[in-house]
XYZ file of C-alpha atoms in Angstrom:
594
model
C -28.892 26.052 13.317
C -26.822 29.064 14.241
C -27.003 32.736 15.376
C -29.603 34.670 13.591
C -30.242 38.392 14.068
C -34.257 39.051 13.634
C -35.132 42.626 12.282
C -38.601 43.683 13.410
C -40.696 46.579 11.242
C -43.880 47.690 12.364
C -46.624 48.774 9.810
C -46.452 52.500 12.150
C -42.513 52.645 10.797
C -40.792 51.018 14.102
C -38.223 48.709 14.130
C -36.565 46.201 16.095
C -33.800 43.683 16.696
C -32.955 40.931 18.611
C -30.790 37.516 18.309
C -32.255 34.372 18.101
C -29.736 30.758 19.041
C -31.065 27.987 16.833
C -29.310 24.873 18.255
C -30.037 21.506 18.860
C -32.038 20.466 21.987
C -29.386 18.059 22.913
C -25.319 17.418 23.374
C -24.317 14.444 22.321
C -23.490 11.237 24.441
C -20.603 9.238 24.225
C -21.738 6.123 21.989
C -20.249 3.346 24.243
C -18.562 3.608 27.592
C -14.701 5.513 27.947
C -12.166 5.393 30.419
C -9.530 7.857 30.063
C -7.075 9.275 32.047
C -6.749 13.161 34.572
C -3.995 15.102 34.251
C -2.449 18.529 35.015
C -0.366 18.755 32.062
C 2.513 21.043 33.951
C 3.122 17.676 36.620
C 4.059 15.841 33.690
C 7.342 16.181 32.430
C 9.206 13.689 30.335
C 12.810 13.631 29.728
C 12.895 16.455 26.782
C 10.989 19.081 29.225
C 12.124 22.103 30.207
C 11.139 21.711 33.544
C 7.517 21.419 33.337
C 4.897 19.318 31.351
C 4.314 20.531 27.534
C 2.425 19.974 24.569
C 5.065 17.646 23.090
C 4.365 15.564 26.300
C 0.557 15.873 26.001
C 1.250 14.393 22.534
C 2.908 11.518 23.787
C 0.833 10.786 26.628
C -2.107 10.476 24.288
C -0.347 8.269 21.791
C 0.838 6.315 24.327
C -2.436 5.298 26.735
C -4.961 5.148 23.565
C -2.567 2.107 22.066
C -1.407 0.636 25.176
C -4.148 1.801 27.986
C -6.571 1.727 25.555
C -7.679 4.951 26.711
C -10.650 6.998 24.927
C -9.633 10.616 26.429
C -7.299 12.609 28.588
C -8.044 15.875 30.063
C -6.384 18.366 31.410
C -6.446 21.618 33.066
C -6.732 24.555 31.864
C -4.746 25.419 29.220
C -5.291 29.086 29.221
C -2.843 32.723 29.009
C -1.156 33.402 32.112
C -0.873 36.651 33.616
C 2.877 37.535 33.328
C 4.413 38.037 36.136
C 6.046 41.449 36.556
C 9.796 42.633 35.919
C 11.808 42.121 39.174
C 8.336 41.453 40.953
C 7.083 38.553 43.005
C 6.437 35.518 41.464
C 2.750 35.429 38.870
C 0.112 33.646 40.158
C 0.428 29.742 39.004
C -3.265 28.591 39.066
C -4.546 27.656 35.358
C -7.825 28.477 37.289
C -7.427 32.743 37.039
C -5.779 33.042 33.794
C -5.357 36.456 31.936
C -7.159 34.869 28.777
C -9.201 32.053 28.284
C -9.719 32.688 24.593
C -6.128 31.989 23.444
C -3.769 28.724 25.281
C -0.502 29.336 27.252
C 2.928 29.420 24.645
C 4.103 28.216 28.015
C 3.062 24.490 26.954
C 5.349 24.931 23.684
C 7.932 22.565 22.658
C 10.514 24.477 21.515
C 12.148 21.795 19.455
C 8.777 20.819 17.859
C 8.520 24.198 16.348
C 9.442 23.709 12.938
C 11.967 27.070 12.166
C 14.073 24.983 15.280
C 15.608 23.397 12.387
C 16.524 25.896 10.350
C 18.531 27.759 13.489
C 22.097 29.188 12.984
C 25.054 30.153 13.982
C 24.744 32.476 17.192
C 21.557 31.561 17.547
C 21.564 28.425 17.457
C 24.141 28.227 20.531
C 21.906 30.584 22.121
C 19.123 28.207 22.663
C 21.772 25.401 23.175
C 22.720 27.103 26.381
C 18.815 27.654 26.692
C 18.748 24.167 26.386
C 21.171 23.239 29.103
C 19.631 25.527 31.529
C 16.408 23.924 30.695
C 17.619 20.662 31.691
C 18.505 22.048 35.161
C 15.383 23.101 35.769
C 13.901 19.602 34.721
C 16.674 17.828 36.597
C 15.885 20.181 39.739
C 12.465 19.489 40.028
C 13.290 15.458 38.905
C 15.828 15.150 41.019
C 16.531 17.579 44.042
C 12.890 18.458 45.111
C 12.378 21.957 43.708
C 9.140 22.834 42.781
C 7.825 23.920 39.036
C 8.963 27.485 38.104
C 6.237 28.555 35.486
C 8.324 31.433 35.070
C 11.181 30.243 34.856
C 10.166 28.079 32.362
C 8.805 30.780 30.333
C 11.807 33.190 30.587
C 13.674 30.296 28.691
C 11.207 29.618 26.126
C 10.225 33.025 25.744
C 14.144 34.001 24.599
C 13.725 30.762 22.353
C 10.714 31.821 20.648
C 12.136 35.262 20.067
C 15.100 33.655 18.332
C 13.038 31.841 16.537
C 10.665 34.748 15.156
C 13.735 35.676 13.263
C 13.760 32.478 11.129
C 11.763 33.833 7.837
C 8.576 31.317 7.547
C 8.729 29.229 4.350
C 5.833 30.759 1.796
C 3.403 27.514 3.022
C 4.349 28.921 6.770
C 3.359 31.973 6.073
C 0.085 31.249 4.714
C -0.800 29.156 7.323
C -0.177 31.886 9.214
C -1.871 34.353 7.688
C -4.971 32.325 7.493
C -4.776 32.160 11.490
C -4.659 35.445 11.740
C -7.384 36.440 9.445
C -9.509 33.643 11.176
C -9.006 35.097 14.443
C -9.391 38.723 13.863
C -9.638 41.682 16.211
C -9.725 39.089 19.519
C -6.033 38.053 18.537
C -5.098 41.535 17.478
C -6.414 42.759 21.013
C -5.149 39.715 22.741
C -1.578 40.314 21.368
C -2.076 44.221 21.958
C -2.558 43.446 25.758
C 0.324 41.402 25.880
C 2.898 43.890 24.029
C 1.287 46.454 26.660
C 2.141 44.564 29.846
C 5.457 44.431 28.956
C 6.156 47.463 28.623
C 3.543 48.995 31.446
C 2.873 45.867 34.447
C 0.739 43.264 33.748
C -2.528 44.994 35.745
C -4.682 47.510 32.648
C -5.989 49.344 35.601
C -2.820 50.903 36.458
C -1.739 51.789 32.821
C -1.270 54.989 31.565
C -5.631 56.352 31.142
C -5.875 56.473 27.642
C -4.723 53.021 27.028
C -7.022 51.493 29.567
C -9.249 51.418 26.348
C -8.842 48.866 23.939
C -10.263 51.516 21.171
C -8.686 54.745 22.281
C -6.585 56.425 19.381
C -3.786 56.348 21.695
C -4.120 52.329 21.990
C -4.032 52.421 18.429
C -0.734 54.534 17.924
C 0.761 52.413 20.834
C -0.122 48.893 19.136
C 1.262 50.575 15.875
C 4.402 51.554 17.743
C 4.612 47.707 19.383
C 3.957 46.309 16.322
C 7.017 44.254 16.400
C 5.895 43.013 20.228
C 1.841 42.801 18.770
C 3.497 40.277 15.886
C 5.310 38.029 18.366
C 2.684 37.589 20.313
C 0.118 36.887 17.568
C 2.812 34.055 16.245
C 2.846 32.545 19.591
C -0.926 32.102 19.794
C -0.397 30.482 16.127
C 2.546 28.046 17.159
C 0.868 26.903 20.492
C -2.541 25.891 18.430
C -1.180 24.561 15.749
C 0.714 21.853 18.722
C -2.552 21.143 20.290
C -3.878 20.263 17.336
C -1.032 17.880 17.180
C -1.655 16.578 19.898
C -5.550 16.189 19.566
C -4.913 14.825 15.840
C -2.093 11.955 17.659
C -5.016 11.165 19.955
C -7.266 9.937 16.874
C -4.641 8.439 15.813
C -4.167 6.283 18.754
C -7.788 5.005 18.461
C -8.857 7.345 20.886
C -12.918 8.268 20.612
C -12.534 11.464 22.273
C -9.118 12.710 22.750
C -8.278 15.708 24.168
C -11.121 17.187 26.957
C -10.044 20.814 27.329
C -11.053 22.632 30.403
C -13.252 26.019 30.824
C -11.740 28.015 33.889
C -14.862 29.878 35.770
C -13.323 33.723 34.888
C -10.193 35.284 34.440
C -8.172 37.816 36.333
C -9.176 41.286 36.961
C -6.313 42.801 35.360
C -5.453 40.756 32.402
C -5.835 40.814 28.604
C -9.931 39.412 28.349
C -10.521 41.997 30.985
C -9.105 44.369 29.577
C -10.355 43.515 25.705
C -13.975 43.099 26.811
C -14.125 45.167 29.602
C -18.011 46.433 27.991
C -18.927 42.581 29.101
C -17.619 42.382 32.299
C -19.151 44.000 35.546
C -16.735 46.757 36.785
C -15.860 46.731 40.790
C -17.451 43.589 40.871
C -15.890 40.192 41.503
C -17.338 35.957 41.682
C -17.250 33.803 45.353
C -19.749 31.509 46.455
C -22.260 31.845 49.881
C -21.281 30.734 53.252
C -21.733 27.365 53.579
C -21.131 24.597 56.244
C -17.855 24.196 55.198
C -17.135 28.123 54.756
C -18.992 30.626 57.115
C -17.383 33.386 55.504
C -18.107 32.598 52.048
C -15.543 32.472 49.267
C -14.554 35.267 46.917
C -12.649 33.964 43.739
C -11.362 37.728 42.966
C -12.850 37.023 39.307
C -14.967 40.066 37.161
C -18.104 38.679 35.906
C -19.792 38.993 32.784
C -22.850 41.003 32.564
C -25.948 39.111 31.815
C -27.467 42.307 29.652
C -24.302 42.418 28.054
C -23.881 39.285 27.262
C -27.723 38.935 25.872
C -27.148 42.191 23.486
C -24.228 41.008 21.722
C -26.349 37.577 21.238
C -23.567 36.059 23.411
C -20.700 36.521 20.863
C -17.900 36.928 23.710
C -19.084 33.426 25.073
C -19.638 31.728 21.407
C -16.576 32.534 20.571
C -14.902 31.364 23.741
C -16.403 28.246 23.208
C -15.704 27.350 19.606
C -11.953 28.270 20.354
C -11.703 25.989 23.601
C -13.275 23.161 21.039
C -11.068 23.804 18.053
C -8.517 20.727 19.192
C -10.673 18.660 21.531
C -13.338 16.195 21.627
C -14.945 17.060 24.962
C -15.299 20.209 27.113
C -15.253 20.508 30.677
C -16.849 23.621 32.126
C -15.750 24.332 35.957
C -18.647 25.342 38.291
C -21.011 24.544 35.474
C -23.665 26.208 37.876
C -22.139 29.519 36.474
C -24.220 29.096 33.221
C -27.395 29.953 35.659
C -26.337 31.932 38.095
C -22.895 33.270 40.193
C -22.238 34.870 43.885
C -21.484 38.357 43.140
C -19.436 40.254 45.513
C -18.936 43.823 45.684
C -15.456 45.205 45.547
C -14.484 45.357 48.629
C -17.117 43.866 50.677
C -17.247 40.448 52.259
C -18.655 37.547 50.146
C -21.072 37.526 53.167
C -22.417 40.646 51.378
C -23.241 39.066 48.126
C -26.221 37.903 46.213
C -26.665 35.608 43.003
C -27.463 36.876 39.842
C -28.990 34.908 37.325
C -28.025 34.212 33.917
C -30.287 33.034 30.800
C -29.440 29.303 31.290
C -31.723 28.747 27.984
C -29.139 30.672 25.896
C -25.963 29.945 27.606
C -26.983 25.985 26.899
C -28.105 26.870 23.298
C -24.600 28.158 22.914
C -23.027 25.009 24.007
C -25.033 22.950 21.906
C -24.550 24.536 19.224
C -20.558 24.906 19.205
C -20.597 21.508 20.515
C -22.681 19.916 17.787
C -20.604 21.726 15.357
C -17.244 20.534 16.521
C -18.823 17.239 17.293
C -17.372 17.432 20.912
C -19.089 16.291 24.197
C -19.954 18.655 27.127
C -19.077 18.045 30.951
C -19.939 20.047 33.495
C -17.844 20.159 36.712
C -21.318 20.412 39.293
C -19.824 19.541 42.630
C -20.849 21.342 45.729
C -23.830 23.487 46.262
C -26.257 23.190 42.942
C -29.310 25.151 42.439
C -32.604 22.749 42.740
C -33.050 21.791 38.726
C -29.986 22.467 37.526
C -28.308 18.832 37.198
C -31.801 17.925 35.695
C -31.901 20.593 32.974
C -27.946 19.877 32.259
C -29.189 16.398 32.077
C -31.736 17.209 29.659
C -29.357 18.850 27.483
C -27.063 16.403 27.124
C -24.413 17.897 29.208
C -22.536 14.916 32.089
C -22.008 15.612 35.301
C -19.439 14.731 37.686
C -19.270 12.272 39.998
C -16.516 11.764 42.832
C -16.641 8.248 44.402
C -16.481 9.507 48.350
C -19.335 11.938 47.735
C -21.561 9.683 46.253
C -23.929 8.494 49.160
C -27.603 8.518 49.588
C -28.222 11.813 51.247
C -31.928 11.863 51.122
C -31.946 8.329 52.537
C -29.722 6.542 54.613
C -26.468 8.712 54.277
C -24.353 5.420 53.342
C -22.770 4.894 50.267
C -24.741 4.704 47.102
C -24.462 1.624 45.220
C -23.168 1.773 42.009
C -26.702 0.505 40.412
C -28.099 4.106 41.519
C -25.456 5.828 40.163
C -26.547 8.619 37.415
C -25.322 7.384 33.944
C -25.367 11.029 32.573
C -21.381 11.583 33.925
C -17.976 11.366 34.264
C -17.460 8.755 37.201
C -13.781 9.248 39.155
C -12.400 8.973 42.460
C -10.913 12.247 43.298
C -10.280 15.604 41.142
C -7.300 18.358 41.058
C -9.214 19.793 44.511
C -9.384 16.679 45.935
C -7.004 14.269 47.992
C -5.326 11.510 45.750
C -6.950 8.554 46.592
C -3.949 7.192 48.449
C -3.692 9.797 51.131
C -7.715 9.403 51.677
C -7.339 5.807 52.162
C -4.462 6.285 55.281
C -5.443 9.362 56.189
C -2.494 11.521 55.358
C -4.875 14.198 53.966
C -6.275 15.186 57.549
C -2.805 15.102 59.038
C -1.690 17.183 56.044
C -5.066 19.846 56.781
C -4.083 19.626 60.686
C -0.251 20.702 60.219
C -1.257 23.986 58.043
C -3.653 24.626 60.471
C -6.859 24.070 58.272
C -8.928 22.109 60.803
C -11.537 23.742 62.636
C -12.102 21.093 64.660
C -9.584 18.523 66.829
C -7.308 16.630 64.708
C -8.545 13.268 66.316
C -12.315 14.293 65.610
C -10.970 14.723 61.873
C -9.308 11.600 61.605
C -12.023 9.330 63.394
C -14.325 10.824 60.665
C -12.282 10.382 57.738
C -11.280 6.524 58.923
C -15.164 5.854 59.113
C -16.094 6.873 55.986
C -12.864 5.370 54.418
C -14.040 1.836 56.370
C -17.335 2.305 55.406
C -16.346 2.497 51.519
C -14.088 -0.781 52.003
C -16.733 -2.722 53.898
C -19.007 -2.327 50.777
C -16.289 -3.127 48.142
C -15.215 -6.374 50.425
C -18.621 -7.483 50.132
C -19.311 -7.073 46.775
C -16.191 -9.259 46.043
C -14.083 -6.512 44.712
C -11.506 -6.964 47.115
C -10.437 -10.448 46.940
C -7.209 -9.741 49.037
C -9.149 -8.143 51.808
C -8.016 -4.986 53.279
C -4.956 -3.672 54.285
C -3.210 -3.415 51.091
C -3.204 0.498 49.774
C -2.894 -1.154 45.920
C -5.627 -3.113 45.775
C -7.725 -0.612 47.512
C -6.862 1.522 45.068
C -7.977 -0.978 42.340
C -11.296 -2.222 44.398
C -12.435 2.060 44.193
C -12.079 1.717 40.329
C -13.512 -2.168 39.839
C -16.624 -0.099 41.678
C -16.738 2.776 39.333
C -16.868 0.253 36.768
C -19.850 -1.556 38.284
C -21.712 1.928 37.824
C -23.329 3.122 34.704
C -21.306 6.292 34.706
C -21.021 6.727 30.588
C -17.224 8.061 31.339
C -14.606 6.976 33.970
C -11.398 9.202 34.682
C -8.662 7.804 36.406
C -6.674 10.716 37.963
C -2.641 9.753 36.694
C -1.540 10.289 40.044
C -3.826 7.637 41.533
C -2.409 5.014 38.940
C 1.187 5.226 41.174
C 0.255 6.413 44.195
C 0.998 9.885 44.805
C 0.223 11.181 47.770
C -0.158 14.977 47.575
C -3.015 17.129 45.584
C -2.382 19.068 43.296
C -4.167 22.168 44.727
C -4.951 22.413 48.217
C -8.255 24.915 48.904
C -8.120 27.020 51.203
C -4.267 28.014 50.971
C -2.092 30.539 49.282
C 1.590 30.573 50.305
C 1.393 27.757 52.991
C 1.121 24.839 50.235
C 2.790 24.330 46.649
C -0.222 24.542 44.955
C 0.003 24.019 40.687
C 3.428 23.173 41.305
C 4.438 19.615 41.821
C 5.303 16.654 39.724
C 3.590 13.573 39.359
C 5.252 11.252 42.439
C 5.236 8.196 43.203
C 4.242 6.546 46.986
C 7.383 7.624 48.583
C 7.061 11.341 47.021
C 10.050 10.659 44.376
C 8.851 12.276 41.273
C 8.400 10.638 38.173
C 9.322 11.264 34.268
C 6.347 10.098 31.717
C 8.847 7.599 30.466
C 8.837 6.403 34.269
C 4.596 6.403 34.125
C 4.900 4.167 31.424
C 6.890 1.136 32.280
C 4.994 1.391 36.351
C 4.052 -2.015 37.235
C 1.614 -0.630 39.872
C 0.266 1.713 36.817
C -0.519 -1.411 34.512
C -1.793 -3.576 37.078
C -4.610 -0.781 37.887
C -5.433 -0.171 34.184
C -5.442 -3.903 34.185
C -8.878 -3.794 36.027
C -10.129 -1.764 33.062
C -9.032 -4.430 30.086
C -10.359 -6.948 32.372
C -13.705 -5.423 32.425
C -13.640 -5.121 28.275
C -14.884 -1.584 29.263
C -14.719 -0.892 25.844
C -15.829 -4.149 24.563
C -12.749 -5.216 23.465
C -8.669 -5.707 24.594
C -5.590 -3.146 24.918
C -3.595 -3.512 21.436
C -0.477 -3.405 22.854
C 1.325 -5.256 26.121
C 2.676 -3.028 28.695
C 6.510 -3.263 29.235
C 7.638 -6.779 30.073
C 4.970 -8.650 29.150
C 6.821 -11.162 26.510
C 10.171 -11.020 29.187
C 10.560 -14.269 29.500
């Protein structure tokens, strides 16, 4: 198994080369059943955050629901580099889903006092981050307490002033080793990826509109300016170091906890235009060129995503090494992968710049070496695959995923027999091959589907294209549909009417299923109310940047998560089922009050 270049010489003199993927045929499958949990790590903030979710909190999520939940996995979003958002400019674009890099994770999710050289701080600069600290804590306390939203950068102008304090603590010679074994192991990519970073500050965070000879990762002049920033370059390369060395924390904690899994990182479809991948392997990407999707019956104009491509040719030359590599690093600290739009790996809507997505066509990619790729990274990190393959899939595809060992995903509401009768498909007929859940990061929470807050919420930004009580009569059948079935299959012994139970009846019916994995979306478990991204808006809706709430919309700490009543009784229905075969280790809060 592996990546073999084949030279070719002809008895006339002529040679040849190509690459040739030797992988296994299949991904792995998860050896008994899971239930884990869905998070977006930045909603969940604990009481040592500064103001947003982190790694620390990732940690102790995972410790946490494998020994009390008994939980096999938690994913999350994507993890990936933001784009930093210009000096004295508007706000940067908060979506993990259009990062600047998906080959190196966010410092953004570092905490600060988990960084060893905290310790060692001193004098001025240890009051320094003090007063970081305080102002950290207003943030936290803002979005806790007074209904502010998450300030990514914010956030990150805190930590980032931390974390340059910090770079001045000298590393300890085991430190520094471990150091300089990351940065030998990761090479030119983290050289360039630092490079780009050291280069936005000082020139905007877009390549395109740097100074021409730097548009080039290679020029000379890139070289004398990265020699120049070397100071910049170095920080940046350290921060890469400190935020994988706390994921593997946190994936390491997860084992610990018992968990079979652990951590499922997330594969974001592309990155942004104008950021550091972009820019570093801009010989991959197409130029003037960016990814949507067809019009459809739920968009007549199409979508465009305002994400560069890569280049099939490209990619098949290099014997996929930008997309190997991508891979192995997203599986370094995890025990699962989730790819978005997993129909990317055979083909993507390609717009041209500047054209409607009306005007695009598909172009195909060699699904035979893009899935050799996976298995192979996957089967040597041991991981699982899951491929995010909602909405319009190419005739085939979920069978040849299938084939290769790679889930699917399965949302309870959209899981009806279309070929047949159009009502809901019972959980015998279910596909075994996926990860089984009741709503996703696009999706309503479970609670606002179930009264019908997520049409009123469409209908007051003026999403609906048709009248609001058309909407609502539609989403109130299908809702009574759903509970009709549950009722009669026993799985709501209270009958209807109570949002909880409801809520418990959806996931006693995912269990029913064969579905080898079952994600409970953290929200659900206390009744949150509002997604977490709402499609089709920009400005209009705080998309990627609320906290996990409860019913009435009062945001909740993880400590707070923890010791819910209405969070344990739903994860009840899971040690009830023995999903897992056997019980939780550990009594959630009050259970030996007397």
């Amino acid at each position: 198994a592996g990546v073999h270049k084949v030279l070719v010489r002809s008895p006339e003199g002529k040679t040849a080369e190509a690459h040739l993927i030797a992988a296994p045929r299949r991904i792995k499958t998860p050896a008994r059943r899971d239930h884990g949990l869905l998070v977006q790590l930045y909603s969940l903030l604990s009481r040592h955050s500064w103001g947003m979710g982190d790694l620390g909190d990732l940690a102790e999520l995972t410790a946490w629901s494998g020994h009390v939940l008994d939980a096999g996995f938690v994913q999350v979003n994507p993890l990936h580099a933001a784009v930093p958002s210009p000096p004295d400019g508007p706000g940067g674009d908060p979506s993990p889903y259009r990062p600047s890099s998906r080959r190196f994770p966010d410092p953004v999710h570092l905490r600060i006092e988990a960084v060893p050289e905290f310790a060692q701080l001193t004098g001025a600069a240890r009051d320094r981050v003090d007063v970081l600290r305080r102002e950290a804590d207003r943030l936290r306390e803002g979005v806790l307490g007074e209904g502010e939203l998450i300030d990514r950068d914010a956030v990150w102008a805190l930590k980032r002033e931390a974390l340059e304090l910090l770079q001045e603590v000298p590393l300890g010679p085991g430190r520094s080793a471990a150091y300089s074994a990351f940065l030998a192991e990761q090479g030119r990519a983290l050289e360039d990826h630092a490079t780009w970073y050291a280069l936005a500050e000082r020139y905007g965070p877009d390549w395109h509109s740097w100074p021409a000879p730097l548009r080039d990762p290679a020029s000379p002049a890139t070289a004398r300016a990265r020699r120049e920033l070397m100071d910049r370059v170095d920080f940046h390369c350290r921060l890469a170091w400190l935020t994988d060395t706390q994921l593997a924390t946190a994936q390491r904690t997860a084992r610990e906890a018992g968990m079979e899994i652990g951590l499922v990182h997330d594969l974001a479809v592309g990155v942004h235009p104008g950021g550091a991948d972009a820019w570093a392997q801009q010989d991959h990407f197409a130029p003037r060129m960016t990814v949507g999707a067809p019009p459809d019956a739920f968009n007549a104009r199409g979508q465009d995503w305002g994400l560069p491509p890569w280049r099939p040719d490209r990619l098949a030359e290099s014997g996929y090494a930008p997309y190997r590599a991508l891979v192995r690093g997203l599986l370094r600290h995890a025990g699962a992968l989730r790819i978005d739009h997993v129909m990317g790996l055979f083909r993507l809507w390609w717009v041209p710049e500047g054209s409607d997505p009306t005007d695009g066509t598909y172009v195909h990619y060699d699904a035979e070496a893009t899935l050799a790729v996976l298995a192979l990274e996957a089967d040597r990190a041991d991981a699982l695959v899951i491929g995010e393959d909602l909405g319009t899939v190419e005739p085939g595809v979920r069978e040849t995923l299938r084939e290769h060992g790679v889930l699917g995903t399965s949302v309870l509401w959209f899981e009806r027999d279309w070929a047949g009768t159009g009502r809901p498909l019972p959980a015998e007929a279910w596909r075994a091959d996926c990860v089984a859940t009741a709503t996703t990061h696009d999706l309503p929470p479970t609670a606002a589907r179930l009264t019908g807050e997520h049409v009123q919420l469409r209908h007051d930004l003026g999403l609906l294209t048709r009248p609001l009580a058309e909407e609502q009569s539609e989403a109130a059948a299908d809702v009574r549909e759903w509970l009709g079935l549950l009722s009669r299959l026993g799985m709501l012994p209270g009958g209807m009417g109570c949002e909880e139970d409801e809520i418990r009846a959806v996931h006693r019916f995912l269990l029913a299923t064969p579905a080898r994995m079952l994600g409970i979306w953290l929200p659900d478990a206390v009744g949150d109310r509002r997604p977490q991204n709402l499609p089709g808006t920009w400005d209009q809706y705080p998309n990627w940047r609320l906290p996990i709430a409860d019913a009435t919309g009062r945001p909740l700490t993880l400590e707070d998560l923890a010791a819910s009543p209405r969070l344990h009784a739903l994860m009840a229905v899971f040690r009830q089922a023995g999903d897992r075969g056997d019980t939780a280790r550990t009594a959630p809060p009050g259970a030996h009050r007397v």
